[in-house]
mmCIF file of C-alpha atoms and ligand atoms in Angstrom:
data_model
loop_
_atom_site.group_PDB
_atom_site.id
_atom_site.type_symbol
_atom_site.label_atom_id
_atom_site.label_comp_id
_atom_site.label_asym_id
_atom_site.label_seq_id
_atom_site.Cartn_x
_atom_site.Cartn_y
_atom_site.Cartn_z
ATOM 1 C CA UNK W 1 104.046 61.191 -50.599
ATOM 2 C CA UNK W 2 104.535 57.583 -49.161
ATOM 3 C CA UNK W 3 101.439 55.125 -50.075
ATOM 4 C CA UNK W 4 101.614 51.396 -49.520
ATOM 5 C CA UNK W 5 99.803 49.082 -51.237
ATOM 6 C CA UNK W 6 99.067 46.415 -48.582
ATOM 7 C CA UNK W 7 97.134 42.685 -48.995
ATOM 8 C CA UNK W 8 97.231 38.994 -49.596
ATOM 9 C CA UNK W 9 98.382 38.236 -53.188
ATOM 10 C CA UNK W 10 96.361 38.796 -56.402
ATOM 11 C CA UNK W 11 94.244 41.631 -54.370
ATOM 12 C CA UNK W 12 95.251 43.780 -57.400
ATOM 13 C CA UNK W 13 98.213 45.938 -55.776
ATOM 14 C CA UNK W 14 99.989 45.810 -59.033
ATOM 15 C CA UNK W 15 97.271 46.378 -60.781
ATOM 16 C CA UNK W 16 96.554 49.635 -58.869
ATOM 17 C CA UNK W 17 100.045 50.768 -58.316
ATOM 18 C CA UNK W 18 99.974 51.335 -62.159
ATOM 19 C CA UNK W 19 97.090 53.199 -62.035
ATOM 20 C CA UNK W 20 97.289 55.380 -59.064
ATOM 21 C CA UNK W 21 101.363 56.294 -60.771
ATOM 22 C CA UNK W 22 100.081 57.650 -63.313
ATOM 23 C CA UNK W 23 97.099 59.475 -61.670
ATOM 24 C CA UNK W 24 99.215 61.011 -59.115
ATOM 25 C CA UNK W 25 102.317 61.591 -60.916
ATOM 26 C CA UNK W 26 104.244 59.487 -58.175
ATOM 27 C CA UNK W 27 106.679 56.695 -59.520
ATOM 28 C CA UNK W 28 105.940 53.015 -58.032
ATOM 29 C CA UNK W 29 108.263 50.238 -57.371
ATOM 30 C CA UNK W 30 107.272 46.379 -56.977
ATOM 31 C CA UNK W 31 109.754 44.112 -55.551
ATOM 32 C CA UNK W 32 107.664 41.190 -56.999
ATOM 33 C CA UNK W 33 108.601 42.870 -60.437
ATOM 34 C CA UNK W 34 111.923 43.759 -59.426
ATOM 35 C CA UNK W 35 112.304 40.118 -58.477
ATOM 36 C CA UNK W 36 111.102 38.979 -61.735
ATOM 37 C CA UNK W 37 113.115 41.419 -63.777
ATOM 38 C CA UNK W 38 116.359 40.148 -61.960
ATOM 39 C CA UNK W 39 115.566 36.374 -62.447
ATOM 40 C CA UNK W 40 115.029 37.176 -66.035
ATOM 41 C CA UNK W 41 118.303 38.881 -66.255
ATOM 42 C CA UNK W 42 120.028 36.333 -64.228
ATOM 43 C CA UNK W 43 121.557 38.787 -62.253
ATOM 44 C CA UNK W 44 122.793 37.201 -58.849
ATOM 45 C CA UNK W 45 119.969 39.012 -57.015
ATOM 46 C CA UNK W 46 117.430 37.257 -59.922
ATOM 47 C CA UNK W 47 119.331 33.523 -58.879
ATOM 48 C CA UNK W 48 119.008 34.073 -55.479
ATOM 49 C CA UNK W 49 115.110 35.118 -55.169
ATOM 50 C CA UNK W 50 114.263 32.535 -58.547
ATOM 51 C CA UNK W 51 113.768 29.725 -55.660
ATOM 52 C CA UNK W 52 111.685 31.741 -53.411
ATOM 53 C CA UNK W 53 109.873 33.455 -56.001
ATOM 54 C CA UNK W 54 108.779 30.371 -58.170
ATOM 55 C CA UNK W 55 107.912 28.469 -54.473
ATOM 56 C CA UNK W 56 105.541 31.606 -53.288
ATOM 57 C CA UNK W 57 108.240 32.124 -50.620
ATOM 58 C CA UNK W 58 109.126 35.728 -49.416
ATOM 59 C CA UNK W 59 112.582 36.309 -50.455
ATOM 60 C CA UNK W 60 114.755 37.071 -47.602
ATOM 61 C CA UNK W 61 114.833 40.224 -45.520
ATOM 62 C CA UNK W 62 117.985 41.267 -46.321
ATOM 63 C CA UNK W 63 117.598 41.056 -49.829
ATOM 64 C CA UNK W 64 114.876 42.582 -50.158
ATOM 65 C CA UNK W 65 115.520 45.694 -47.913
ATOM 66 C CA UNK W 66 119.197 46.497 -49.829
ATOM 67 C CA UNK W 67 116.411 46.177 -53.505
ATOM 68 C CA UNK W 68 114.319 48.872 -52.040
ATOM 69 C CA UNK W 69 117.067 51.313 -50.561
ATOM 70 C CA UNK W 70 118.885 51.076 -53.636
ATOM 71 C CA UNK W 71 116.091 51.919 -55.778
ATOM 72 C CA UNK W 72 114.396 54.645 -53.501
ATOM 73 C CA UNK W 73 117.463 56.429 -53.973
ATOM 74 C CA UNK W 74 116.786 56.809 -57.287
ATOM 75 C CA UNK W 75 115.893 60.705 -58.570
ATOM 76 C CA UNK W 76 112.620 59.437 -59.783
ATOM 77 C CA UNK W 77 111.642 58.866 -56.100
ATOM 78 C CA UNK W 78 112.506 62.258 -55.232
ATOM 79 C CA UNK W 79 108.806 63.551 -54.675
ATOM 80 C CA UNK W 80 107.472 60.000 -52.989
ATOM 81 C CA UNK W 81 106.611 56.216 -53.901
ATOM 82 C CA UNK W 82 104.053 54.068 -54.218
ATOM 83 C CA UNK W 83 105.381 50.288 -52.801
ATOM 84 C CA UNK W 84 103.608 47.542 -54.260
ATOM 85 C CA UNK W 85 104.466 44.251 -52.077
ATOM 86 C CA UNK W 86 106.708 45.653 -49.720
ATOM 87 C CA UNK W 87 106.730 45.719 -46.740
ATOM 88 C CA UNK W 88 105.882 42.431 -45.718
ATOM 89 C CA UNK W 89 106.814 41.852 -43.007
ATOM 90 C CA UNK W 90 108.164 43.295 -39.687
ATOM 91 C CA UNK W 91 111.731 43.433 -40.345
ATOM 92 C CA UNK W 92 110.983 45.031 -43.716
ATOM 93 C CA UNK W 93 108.268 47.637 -42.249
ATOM 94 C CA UNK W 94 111.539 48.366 -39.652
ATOM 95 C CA UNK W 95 113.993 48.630 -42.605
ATOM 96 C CA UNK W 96 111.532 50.832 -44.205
ATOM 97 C CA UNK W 97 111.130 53.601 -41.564
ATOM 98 C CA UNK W 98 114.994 53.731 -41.147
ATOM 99 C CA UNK W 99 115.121 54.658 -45.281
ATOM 100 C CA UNK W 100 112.337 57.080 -44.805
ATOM 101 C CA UNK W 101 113.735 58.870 -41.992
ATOM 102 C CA UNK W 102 117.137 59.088 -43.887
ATOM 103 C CA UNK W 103 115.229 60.741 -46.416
ATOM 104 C CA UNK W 104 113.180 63.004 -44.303
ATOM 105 C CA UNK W 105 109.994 61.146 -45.509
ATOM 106 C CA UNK W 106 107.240 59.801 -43.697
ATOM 107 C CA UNK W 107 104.672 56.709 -44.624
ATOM 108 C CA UNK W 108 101.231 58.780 -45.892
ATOM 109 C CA UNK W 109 99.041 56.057 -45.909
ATOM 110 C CA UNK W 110 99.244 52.140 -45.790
ATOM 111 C CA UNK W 111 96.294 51.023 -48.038
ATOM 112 C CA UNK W 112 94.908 47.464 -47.159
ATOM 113 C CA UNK W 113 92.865 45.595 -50.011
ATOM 114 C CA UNK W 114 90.639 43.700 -49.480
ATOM 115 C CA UNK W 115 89.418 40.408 -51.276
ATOM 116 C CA UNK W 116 88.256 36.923 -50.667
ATOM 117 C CA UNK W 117 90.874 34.305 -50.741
ATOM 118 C CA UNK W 118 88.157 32.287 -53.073
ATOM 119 C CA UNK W 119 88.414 35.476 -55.630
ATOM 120 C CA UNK W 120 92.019 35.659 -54.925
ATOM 121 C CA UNK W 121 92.245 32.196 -56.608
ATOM 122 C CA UNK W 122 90.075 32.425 -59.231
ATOM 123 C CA UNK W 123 91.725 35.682 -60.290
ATOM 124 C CA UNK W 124 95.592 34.203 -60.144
ATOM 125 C CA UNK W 125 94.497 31.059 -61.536
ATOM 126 C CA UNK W 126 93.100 33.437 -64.372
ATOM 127 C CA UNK W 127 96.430 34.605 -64.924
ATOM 128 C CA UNK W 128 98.385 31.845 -65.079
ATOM 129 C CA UNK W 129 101.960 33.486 -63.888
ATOM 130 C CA UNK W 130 104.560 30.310 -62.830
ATOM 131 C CA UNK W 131 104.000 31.075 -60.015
ATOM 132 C CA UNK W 132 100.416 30.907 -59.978
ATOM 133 C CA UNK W 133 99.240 27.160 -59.855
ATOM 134 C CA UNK W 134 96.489 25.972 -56.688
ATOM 135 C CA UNK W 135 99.463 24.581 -54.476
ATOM 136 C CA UNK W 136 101.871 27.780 -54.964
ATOM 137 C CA UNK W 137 98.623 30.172 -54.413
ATOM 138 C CA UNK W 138 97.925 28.434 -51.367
ATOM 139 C CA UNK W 139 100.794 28.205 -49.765
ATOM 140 C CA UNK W 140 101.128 32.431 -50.501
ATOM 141 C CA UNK W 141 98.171 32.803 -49.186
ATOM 142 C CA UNK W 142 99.351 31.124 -45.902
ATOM 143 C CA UNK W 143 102.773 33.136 -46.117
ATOM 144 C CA UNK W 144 100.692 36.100 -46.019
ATOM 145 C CA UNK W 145 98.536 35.051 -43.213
ATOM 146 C CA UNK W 146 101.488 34.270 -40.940
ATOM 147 C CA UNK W 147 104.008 36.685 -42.033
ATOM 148 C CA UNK W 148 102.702 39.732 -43.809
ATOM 149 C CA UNK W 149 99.085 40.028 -42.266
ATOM 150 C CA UNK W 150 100.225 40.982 -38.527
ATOM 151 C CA UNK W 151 101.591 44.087 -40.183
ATOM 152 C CA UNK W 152 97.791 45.020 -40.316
ATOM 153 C CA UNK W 153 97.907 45.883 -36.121
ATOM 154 C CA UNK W 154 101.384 47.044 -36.339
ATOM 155 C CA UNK W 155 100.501 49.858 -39.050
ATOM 156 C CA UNK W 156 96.963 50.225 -37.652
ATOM 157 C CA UNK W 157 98.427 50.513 -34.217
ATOM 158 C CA UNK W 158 100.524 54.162 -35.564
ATOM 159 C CA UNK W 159 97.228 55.228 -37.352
ATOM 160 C CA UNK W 160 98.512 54.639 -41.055
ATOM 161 C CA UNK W 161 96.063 52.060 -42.154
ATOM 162 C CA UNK W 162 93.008 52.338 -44.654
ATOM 163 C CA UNK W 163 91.311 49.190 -46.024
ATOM 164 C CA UNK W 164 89.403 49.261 -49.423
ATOM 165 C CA UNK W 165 87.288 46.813 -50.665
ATOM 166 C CA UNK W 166 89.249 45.171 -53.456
ATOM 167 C CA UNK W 167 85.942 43.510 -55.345
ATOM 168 C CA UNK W 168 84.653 45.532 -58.385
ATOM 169 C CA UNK W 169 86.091 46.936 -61.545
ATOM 170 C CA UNK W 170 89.890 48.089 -61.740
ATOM 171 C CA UNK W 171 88.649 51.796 -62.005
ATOM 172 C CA UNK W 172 85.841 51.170 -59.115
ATOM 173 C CA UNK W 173 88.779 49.916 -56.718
ATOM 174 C CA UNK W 174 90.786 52.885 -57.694
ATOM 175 C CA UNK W 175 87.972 55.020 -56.796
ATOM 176 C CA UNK W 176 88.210 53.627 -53.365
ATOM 177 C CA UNK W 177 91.568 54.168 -52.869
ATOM 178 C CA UNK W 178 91.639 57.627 -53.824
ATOM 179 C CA UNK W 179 88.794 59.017 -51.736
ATOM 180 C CA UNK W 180 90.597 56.746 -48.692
ATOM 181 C CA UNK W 181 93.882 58.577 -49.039
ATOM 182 C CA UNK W 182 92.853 61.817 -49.207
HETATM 183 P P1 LIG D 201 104.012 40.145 -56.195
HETATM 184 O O1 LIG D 201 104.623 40.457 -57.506
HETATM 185 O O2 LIG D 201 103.925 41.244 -55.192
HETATM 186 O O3 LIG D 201 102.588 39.589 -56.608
HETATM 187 P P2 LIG D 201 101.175 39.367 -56.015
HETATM 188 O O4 LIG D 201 101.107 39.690 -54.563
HETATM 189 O O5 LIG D 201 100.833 37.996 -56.437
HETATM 190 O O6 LIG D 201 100.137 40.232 -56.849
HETATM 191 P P3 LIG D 201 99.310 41.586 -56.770
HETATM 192 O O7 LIG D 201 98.537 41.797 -55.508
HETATM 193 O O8 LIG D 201 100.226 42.679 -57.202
HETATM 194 O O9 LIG D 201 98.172 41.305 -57.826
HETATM 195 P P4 LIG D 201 97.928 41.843 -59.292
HETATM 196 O O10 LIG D 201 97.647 43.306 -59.342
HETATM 197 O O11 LIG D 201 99.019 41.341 -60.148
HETATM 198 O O12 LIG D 201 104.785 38.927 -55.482
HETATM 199 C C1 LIG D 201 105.280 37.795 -56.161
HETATM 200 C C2 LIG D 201 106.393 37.094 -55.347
HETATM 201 O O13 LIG D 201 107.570 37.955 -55.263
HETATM 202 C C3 LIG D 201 106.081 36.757 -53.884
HETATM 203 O O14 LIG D 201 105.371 35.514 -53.759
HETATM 204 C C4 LIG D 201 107.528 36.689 -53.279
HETATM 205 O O15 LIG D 201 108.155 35.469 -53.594
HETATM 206 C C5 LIG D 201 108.273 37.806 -54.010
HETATM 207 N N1 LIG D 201 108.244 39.088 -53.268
HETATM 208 C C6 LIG D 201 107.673 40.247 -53.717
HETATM 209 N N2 LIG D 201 107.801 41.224 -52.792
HETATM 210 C C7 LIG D 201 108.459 40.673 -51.728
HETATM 211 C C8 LIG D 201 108.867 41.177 -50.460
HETATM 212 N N3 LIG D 201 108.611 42.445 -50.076
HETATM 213 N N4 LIG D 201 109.500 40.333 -49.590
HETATM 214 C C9 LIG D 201 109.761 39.070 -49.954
HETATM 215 N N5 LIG D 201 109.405 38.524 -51.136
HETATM 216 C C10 LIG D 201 108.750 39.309 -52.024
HETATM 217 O O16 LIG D 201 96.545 41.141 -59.630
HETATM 218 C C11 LIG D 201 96.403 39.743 -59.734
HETATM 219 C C12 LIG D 201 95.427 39.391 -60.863
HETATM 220 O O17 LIG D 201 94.135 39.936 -60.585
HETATM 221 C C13 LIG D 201 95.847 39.969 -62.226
HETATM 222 O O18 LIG D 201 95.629 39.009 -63.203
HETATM 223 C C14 LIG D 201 94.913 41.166 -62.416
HETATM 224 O O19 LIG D 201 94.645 41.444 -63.767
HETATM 225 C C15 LIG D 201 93.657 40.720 -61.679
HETATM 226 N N6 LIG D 201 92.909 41.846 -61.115
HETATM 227 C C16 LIG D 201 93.440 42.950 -60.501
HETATM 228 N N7 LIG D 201 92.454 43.785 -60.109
HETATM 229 C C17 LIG D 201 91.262 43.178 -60.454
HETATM 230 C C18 LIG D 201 89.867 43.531 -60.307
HETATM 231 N N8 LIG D 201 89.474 44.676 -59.711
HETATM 232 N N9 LIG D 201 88.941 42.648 -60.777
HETATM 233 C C19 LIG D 201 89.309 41.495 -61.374
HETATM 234 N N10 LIG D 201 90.595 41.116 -61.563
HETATM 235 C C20 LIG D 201 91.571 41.939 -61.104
#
């Protein structure tokens, strides 16, 4: 099974990737993790995305579609995968589909969570990551409005999309999810 974990940042789709891996026994892979584990490595992949990353840029395309087939190809994705943070945007949802359909697998669900971009602050602020200071939030936040958020119509458009309200506890969000996927 295929789930995406869809939204602006800090809507908690790390947070619930974790949570729904374990409780459905599917593995999950984050490119925003992946990212971070390469620049902390620095791997050429981790030099490359450090700039984008630490700016709240989207790293490009290309890099990030060779991350994903490389790691979906992994035996731990044999039974499915739950993406946190990818796709985001068109060319990724398009490099996406052409991995699945090498693999025979289709998307399930794409789950869209929802929060306020006031809570979205206060919650990244919270956390303090580098990249999580007011200018590098904001300009994230507008990334996602220009670039990732028309992938709501596009995956709404082939019947994929659920959207969960993303404000409550971690274990009231899950709740959500689960009864929304089925
Ligand atoms: P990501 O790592 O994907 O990070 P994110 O969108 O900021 O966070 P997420 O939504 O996962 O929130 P989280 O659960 O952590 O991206 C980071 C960067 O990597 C991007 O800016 C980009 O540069 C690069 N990147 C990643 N994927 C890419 C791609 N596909 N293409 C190009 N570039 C890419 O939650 C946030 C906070 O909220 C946490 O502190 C958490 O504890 C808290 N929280 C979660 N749920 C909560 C709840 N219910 N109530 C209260 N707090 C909650």
């Amino acid at each position: 099974m295929i789930i995406v974990l869809f939204g602006a940042p800090g809507v908690g789709k790390g947070t619930q990737a974790a949570v729904l891996a374990t409780s459905l026994n599917i593995a999950h892979l984050s490119t925003g993790d992946a990212f971070r584990s390469a620049i902390a490595a620095a791997s050429p992949v981790g030099i490359l995305a450090k700039q984008y990353v630490e700016s709240g840029a989207l790293v490009p395309d290309d890099v990030v579609a060779k991350i994903v087939a490389e790691a979906l190809a992994s035996e731990k994705f044999a039974q499915g995968a739950i993406l946190d943070g990818f796709p985001r945007t068109k060319a990724q949802a398009d490099a996406l589909e052409e991995i699945l359909a090498s693999k025979n697998q289709v998307i399930h669900k794409v789950v869209n969570i929802d929060v306020s971009a006031d809570t979205i602050t206060e919650r990244l602020l919270q956390r303090g990551r580098t990249d999580d200071t007011e200018d590098v939030i904001r300009y994230r936040l507008d990334v996602y409005t220009n670039e990732t958020k028309p992938l709501l119509e596009y995956y709404s458009e082939k019947g994929a999309l659920v959207t969960v309200d993303g404000l409550g506890t971690v274990e009231e969000v899950t709740n959500r999810i689960l009864q929304a996927i089925g």
